[in-house]
Structures are given as C-alpha cells and as structure tokens.
mmCIF file of C-alpha atoms in Angstrom:
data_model
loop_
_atom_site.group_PDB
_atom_site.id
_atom_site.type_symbol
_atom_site.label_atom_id
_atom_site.label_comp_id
_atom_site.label_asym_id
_atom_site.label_seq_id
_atom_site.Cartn_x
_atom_site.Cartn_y
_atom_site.Cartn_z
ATOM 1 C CA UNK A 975 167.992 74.102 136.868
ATOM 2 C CA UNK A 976 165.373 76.597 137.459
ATOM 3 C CA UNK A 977 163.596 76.982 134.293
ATOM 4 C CA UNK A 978 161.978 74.634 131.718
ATOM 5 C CA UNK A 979 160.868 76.293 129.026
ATOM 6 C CA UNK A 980 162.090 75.427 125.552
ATOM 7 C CA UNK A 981 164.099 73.010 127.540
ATOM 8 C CA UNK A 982 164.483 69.177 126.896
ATOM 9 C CA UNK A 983 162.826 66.554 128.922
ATOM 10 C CA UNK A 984 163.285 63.047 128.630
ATOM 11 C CA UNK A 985 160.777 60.887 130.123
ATOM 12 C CA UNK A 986 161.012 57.462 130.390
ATOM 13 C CA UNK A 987 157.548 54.697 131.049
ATOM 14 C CA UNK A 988 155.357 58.106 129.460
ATOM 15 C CA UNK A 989 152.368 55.780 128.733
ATOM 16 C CA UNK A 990 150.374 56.129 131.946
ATOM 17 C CA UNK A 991 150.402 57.092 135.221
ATOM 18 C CA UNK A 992 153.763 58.726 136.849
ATOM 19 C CA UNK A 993 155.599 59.103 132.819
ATOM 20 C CA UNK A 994 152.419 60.379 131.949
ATOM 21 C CA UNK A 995 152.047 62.649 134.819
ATOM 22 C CA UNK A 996 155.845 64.315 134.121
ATOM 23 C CA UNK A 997 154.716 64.921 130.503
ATOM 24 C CA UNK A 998 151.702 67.050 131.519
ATOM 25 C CA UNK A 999 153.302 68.849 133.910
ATOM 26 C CA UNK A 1000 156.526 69.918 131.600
ATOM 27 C CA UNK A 1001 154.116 70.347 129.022
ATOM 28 C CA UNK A 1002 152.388 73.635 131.272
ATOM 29 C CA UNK A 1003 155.981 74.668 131.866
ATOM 30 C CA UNK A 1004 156.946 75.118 127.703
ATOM 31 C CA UNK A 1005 159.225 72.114 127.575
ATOM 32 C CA UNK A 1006 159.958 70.377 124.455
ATOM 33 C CA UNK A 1007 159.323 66.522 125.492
ATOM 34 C CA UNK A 1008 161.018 63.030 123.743
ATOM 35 C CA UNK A 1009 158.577 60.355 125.543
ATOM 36 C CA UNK A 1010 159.205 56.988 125.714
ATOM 37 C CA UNK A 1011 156.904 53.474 126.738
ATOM 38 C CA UNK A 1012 156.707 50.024 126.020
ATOM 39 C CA UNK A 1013 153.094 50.415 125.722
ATOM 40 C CA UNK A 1014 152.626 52.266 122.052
ATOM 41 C CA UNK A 1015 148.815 52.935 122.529
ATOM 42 C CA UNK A 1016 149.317 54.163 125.878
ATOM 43 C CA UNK A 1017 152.020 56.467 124.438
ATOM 44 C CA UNK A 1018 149.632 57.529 121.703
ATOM 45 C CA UNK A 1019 146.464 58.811 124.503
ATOM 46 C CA UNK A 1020 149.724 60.566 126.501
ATOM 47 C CA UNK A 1021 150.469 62.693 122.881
ATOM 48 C CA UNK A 1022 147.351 62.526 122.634
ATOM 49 C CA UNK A 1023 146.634 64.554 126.224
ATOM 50 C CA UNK A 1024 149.243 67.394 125.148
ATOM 51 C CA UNK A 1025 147.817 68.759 122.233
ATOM 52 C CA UNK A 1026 146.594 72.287 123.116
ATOM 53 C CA UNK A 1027 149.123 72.168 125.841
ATOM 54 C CA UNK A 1028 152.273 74.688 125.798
ATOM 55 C CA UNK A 1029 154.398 72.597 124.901
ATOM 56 C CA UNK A 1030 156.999 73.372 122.187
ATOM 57 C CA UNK A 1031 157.434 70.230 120.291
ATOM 58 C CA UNK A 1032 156.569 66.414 121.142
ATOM 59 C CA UNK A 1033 158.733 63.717 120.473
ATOM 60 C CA UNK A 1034 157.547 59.881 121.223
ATOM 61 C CA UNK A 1035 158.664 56.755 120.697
ATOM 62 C CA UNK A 1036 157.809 53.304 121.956
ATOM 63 C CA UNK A 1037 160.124 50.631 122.856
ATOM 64 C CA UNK A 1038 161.660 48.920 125.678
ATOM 65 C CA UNK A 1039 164.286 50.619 127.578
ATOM 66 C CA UNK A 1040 165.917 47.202 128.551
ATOM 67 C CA UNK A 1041 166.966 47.361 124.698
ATOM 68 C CA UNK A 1042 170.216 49.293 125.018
ATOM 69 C CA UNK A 1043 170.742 49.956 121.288
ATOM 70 C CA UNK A 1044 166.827 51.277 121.304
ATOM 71 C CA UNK A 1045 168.076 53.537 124.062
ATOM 72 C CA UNK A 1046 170.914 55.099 122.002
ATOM 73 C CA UNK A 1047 169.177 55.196 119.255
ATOM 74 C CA UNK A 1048 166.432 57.192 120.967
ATOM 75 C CA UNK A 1049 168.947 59.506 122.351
ATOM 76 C CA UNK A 1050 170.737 60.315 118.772
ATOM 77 C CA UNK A 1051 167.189 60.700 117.815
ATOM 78 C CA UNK A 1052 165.992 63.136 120.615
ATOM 79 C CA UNK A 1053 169.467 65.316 120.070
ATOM 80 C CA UNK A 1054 169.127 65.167 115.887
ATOM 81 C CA UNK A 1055 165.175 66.955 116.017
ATOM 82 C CA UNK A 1056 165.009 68.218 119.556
ATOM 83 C CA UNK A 1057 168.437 69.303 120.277
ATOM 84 C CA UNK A 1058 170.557 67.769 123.595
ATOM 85 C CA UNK A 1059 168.495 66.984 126.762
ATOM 86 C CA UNK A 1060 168.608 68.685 129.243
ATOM 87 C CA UNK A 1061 167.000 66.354 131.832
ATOM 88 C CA UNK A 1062 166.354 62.707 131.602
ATOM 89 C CA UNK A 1063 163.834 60.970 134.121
ATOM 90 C CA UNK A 1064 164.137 57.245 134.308
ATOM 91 C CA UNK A 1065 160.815 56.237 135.192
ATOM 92 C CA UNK A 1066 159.794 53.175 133.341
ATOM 93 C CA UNK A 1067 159.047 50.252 135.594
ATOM 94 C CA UNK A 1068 157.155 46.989 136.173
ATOM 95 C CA UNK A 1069 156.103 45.621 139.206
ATOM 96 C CA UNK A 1070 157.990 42.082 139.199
ATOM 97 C CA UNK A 1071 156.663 38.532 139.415
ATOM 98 C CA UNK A 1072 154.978 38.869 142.320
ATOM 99 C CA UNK A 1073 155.912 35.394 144.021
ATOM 100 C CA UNK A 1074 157.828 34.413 147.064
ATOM 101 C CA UNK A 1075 161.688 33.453 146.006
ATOM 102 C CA UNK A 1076 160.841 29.496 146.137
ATOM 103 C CA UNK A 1077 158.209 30.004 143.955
ATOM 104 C CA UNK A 1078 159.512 33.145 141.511
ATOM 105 C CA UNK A 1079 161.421 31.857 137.952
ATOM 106 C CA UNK A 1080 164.421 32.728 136.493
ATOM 107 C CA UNK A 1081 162.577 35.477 133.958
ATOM 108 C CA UNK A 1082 160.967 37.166 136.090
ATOM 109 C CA UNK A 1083 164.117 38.041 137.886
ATOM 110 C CA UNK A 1084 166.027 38.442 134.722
ATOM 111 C CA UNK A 1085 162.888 40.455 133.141
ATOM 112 C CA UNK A 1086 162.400 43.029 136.373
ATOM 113 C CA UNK A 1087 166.027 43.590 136.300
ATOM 114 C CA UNK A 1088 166.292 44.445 132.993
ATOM 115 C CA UNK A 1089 163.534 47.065 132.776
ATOM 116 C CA UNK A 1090 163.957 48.461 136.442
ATOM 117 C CA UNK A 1091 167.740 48.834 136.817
ATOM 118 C CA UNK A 1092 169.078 48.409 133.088
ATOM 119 C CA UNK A 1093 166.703 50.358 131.728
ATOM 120 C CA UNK A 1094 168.120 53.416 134.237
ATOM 121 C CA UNK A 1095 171.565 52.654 133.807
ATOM 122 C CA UNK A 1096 171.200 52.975 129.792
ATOM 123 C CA UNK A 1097 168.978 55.887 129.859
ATOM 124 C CA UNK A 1098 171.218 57.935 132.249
ATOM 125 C CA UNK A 1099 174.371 56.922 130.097
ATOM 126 C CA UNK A 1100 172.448 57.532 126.884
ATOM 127 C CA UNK A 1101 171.827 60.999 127.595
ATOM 128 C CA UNK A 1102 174.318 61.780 130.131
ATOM 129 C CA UNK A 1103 176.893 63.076 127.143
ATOM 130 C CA UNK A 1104 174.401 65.711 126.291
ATOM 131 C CA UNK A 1105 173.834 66.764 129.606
ATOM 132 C CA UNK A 1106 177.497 67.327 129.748
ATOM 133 C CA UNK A 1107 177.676 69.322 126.808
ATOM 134 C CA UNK A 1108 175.060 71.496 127.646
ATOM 135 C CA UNK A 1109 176.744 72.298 130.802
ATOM 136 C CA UNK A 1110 173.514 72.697 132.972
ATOM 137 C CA UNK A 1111 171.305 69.512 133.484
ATOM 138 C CA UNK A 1112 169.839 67.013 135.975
ATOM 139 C CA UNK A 1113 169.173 63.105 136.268
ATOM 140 C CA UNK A 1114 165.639 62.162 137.746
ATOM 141 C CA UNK A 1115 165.653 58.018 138.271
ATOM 142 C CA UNK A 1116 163.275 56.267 139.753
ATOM 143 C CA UNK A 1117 163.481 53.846 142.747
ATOM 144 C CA UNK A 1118 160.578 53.014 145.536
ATOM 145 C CA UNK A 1119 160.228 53.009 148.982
ATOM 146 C CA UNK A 1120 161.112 49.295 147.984
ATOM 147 C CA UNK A 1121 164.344 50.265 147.665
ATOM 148 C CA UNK A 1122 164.685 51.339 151.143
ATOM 149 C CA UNK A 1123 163.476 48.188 152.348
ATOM 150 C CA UNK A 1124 162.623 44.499 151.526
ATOM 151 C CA UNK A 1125 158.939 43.054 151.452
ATOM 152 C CA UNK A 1126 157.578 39.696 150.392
ATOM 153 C CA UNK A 1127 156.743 38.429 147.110
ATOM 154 C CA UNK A 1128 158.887 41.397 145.785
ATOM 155 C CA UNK A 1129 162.525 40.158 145.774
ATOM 156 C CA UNK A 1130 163.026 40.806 142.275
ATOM 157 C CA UNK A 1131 161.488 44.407 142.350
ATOM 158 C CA UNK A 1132 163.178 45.204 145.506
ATOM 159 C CA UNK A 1133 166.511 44.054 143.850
ATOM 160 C CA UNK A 1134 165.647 46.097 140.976
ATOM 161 C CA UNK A 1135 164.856 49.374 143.066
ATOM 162 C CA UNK A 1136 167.565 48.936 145.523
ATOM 163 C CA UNK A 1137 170.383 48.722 142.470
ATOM 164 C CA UNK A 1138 168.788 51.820 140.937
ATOM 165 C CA UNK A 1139 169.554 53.173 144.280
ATOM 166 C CA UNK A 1140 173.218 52.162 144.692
ATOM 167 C CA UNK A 1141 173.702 53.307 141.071
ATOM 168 C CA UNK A 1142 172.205 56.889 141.364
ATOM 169 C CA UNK A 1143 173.913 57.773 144.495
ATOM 170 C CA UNK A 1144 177.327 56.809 143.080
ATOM 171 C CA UNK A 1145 176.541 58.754 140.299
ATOM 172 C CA UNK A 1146 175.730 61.772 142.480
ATOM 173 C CA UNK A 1147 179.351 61.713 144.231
ATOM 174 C CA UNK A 1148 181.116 60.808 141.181
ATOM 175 C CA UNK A 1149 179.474 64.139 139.559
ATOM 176 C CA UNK A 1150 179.273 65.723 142.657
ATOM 177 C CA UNK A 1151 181.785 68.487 140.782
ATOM 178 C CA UNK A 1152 179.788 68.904 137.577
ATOM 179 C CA UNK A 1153 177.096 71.554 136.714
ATOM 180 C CA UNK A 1154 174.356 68.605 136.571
ATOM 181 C CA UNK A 1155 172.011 67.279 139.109
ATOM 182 C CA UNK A 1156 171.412 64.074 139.858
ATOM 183 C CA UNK A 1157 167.751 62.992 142.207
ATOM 184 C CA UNK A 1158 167.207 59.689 143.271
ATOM 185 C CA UNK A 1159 163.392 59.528 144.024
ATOM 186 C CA UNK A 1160 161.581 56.822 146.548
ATOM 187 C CA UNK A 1161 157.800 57.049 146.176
ATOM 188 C CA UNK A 1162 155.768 54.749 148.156
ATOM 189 C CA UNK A 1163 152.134 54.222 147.085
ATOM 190 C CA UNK A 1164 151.474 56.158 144.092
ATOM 191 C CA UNK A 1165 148.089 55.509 142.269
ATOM 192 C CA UNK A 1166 149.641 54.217 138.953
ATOM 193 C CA UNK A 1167 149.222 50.751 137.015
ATOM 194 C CA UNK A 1168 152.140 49.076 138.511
ATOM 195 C CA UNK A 1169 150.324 46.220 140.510
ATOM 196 C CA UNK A 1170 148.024 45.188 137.285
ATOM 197 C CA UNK A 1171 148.030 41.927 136.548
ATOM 198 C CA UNK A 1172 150.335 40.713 139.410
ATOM 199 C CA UNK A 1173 148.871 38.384 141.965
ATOM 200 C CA UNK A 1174 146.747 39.800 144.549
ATOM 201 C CA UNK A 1175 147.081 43.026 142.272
ATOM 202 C CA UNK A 1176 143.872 44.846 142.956
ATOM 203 C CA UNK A 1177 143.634 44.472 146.851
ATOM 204 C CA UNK A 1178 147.468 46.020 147.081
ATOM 205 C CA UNK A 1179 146.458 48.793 144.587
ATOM 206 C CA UNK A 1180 143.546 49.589 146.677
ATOM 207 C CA UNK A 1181 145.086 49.209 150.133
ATOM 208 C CA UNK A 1182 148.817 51.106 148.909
ATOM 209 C CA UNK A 1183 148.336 52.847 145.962
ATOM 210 C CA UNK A 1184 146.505 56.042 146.946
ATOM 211 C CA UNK A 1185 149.237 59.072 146.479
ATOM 212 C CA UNK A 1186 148.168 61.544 143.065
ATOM 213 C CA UNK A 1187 150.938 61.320 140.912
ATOM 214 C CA UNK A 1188 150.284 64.956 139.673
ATOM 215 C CA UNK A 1189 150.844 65.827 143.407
ATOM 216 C CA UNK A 1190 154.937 63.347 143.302
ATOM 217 C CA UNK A 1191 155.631 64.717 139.964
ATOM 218 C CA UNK A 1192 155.499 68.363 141.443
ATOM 219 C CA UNK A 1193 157.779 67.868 144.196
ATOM 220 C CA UNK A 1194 160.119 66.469 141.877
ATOM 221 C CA UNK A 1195 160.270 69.009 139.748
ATOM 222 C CA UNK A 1196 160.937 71.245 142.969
ATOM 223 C CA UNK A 1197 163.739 69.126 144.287
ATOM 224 C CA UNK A 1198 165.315 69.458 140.266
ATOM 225 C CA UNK A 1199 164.745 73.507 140.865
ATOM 226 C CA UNK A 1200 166.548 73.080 144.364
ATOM 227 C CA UNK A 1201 169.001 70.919 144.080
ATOM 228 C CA UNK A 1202 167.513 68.104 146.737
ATOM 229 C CA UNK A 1203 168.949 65.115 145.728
ATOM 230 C CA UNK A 1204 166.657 62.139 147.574
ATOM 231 C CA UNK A 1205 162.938 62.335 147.729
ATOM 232 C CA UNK A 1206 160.805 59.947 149.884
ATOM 233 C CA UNK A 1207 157.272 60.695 149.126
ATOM 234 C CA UNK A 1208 153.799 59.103 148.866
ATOM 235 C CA UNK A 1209 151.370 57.007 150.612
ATOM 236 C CA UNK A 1210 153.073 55.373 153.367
ATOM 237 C CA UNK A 1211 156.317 56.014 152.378
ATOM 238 C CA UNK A 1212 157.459 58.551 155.608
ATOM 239 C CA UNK A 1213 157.074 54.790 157.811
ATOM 240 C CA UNK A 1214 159.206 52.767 155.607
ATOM 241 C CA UNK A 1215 161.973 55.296 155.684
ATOM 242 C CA UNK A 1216 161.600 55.471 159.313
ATOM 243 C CA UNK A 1217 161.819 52.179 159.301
ATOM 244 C CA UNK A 1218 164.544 51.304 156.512
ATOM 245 C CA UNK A 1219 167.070 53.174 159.307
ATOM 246 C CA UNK A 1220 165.388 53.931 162.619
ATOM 247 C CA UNK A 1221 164.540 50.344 164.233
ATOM 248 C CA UNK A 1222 166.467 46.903 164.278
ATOM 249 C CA UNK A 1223 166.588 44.865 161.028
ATOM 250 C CA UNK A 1224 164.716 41.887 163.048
ATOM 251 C CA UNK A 1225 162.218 44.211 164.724
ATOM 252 C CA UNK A 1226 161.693 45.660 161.040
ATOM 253 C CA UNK A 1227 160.796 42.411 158.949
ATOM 254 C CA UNK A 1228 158.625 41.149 162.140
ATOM 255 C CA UNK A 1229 156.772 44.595 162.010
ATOM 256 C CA UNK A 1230 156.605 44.268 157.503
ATOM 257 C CA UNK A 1231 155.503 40.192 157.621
ATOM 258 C CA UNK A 1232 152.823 41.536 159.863
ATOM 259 C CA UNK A 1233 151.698 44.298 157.489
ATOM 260 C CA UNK A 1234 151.352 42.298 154.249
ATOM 261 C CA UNK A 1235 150.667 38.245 155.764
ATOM 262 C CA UNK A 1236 146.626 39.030 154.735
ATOM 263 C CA UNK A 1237 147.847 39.522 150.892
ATOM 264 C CA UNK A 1238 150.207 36.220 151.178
ATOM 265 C CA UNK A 1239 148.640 32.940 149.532
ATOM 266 C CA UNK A 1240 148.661 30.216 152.009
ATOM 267 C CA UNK A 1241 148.980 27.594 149.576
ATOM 268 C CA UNK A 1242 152.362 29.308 147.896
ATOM 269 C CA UNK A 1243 153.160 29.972 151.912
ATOM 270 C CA UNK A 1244 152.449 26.409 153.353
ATOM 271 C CA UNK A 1245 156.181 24.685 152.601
ATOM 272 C CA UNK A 1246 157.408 27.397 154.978
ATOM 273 C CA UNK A 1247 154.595 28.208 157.469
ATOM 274 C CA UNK A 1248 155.939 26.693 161.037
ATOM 275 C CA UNK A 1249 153.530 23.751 161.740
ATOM 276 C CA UNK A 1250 151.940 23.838 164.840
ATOM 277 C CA UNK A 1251 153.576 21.439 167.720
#
C-alpha cells in the first residue's frame, strides 16, 4: 500500500504511547481510524489529540483484545460504520510479571500471553477477511527485540513476543501469494509506558526506554509503503539482533546476565546465586 487517505486503520493498545503514536500519524495522512485500548480514559485523551487533525472519521472503543468475541465484535463494528480495514496493527501489549521463573505465578504467564500473543492472533484473524476482500491490505503486529532474544525476569513477555513472531512469519509465507502485506516489527527501547508498575520499572525505563515513538511509527509506515516485512528498530535494538544470530547462544546469555545483573533483586536471586567456596 502506498496511500492512506480515506483508508482504514486499525490500531490496537491506542491509549498511549506507540497506539497512540500510529493514530497521530494516520491521522496527518487522511485515514479514517477504529482505535482500540484497555485503558478507556487513555483512549478518550488519544480522540481527544485528533480533533482538528485530518482525519476522516474516528472510531474508538475500549476493551481487551485477549477477549476474542470483543475482537469480532469490534471488527463487525469497524466494517458496519467505517467500511473494511484496510490495515490492522496489533500493538497492544503489557510488559509481563516481571519476576524470575521460580518466583513468576501462573497468571502472570497466562495474563501476558493472552494480551501479547492472543490478542495478535484474534486481531489479525478478525480483520484479516476484510483485508481479503478489499484485495489490497497489510498486517502490522507487534513483537520486541525480546522476541529475538531471552532476558531475565521476562520469560513470560519473551514467550509472548517470540510466539507473535513465529505466528507473523508463518502468516507471511502462507500469504506470501496474496495482494496483502504482512510486517512483523521488533522495537527495542521505545519511550512508552510498558515498564510502569513492574518491578524495578523506572530504572529500566530510564536506562532502555529512550527511542521517540513518533520517530518507530514512521518507519513502519515506510516498510507498509515498501513492502519490508521485518523491522528491528529502537534504542539498543541493532545489538540484540546482532546478537540473537551473530555470536554463540552461551557467549550470548553470559554477555545479557551481565547487562541487566544491577536491575536483578538479590533477595529473589539468592536460591540460585553460586555460594562462594
């Protein structure tokens, strides 16, 4: 797709910082936008941001995208008062529990996975039908630079991420005939909400989270415009790709332990801390 204007987008997690950044941006470009998040006030100030914007018409409705019969319902929604979408970006997220594996419960796995990866495999087969009909379309979802490789306290948002990533690039060979495009997009430290409220959240937001999202959201919109189906972008995310592929597995958890040990809590760490001989 080339153009946007007058087109459908459907963003996903619109309440703040990435979702909210994709709504702007589509906004300036004429779009006619069905926005989704969890978060209803934080929906409201996104609406809120696009009046006096160009866009055509603004759709927006909160609920969680882990809710599969929300999802559809959304979509028959978007398609009865905005017409079929024509792209669909999977963006909603949280950032997990935010605990070693030992230490993580059962809903916080079951939680993460539900919102990262289920929430992207119901929006793309939501909307995927209208795509099809239209004949011209593309899929945007989300992953991380998380789901190129594993880090601690994050096993459940790493699972999360690196399914999203097995599922999109299926998806891209299995329509790898059709008129659609399909982007799977790793960004590594974006300055967005995602590490509120988690343990040690502030200190990882200020030492990772440093990337515009105004600045992601543009190259993703470029990558829809050319076709480029994998984007690895933001703070710090060129090094993890390096190193999801270009050392040793062993060499490459050494080199992440060493990277995020100061934002470990020694007391959660201490049943599996060697002891000193």
């Amino acid at each position: 797709m080339k153009d946007f204007n007058n087109k459908t987008i459907v963003i996903t997690g619109a309440g703040s910082g990435m979702g909210r950044a994709y709504a702007l941006e589509f906004a300036r470009l004429g779009s006619k936008l069905a926005l989704n998040d969890f978060d209803a006030s934080g929906l409201q100030e996104t609406v809120a941001l696009l009046k006096g914007t160009p866009a055509k018409r603004v759709l927006s409705k909160a609920f969680d995208v882990g809710d599969k019969n929300a999802m559809n319902s959304f979509a028959s929604e978007v398609k009865a008062k905005l017409g079929n979408a024509h792209v669909i970006i999977n963006n909603a997220g949280v950032g997990g529990g935010g605990q070693p594996v030992w230490a993580m419960d059962d809903q916080s796995y079951e939680r993460t996975l539900q919102i990262n990866f289920f929430g992207v495999v119901y929006g793309t087969r939501a909307f995927l039908p209208q795509l099809l009909d239209n004949g011209e379309g593309a899929i945007v979802n989300v992953s991380s630079v998380f789901g190129l490789v594993g880090t601690p306290n994050t096993s459940d948002y790493c699972a999360s991420k690196f399914a999203v990533r097995g599922f999109t690039e299926s998806l891209m060979v299995e329509l790898q005939e059709s008129p659609l495009s399909v982007h799977l997009i790793h960004p590594g430290g974006i300055n967005t909400n995602i590490a509120k409220g988690a343990p040690n959240g502030e200190e990882f937001t200020r030492k990772f989270l440093k990337t515009d999202p105004a600045d992601v959201v543009r190259e993703v919109i470029q990558c829809i415009r050319s076709g480029k189906q994998r984007l690895v972008t933001g703070h710090q995310a060129l090094p993890l790709w390096l190193m999801s592929w270009g050392i040793s597995l062993e060499k490459r958890n050494r080199l992440l332990y060493a990277q995020f040990r100061k934002l470990l809590d020694p007391k959660v760490y201490a049943r599996v801390w060697r002891k000193a001989p």
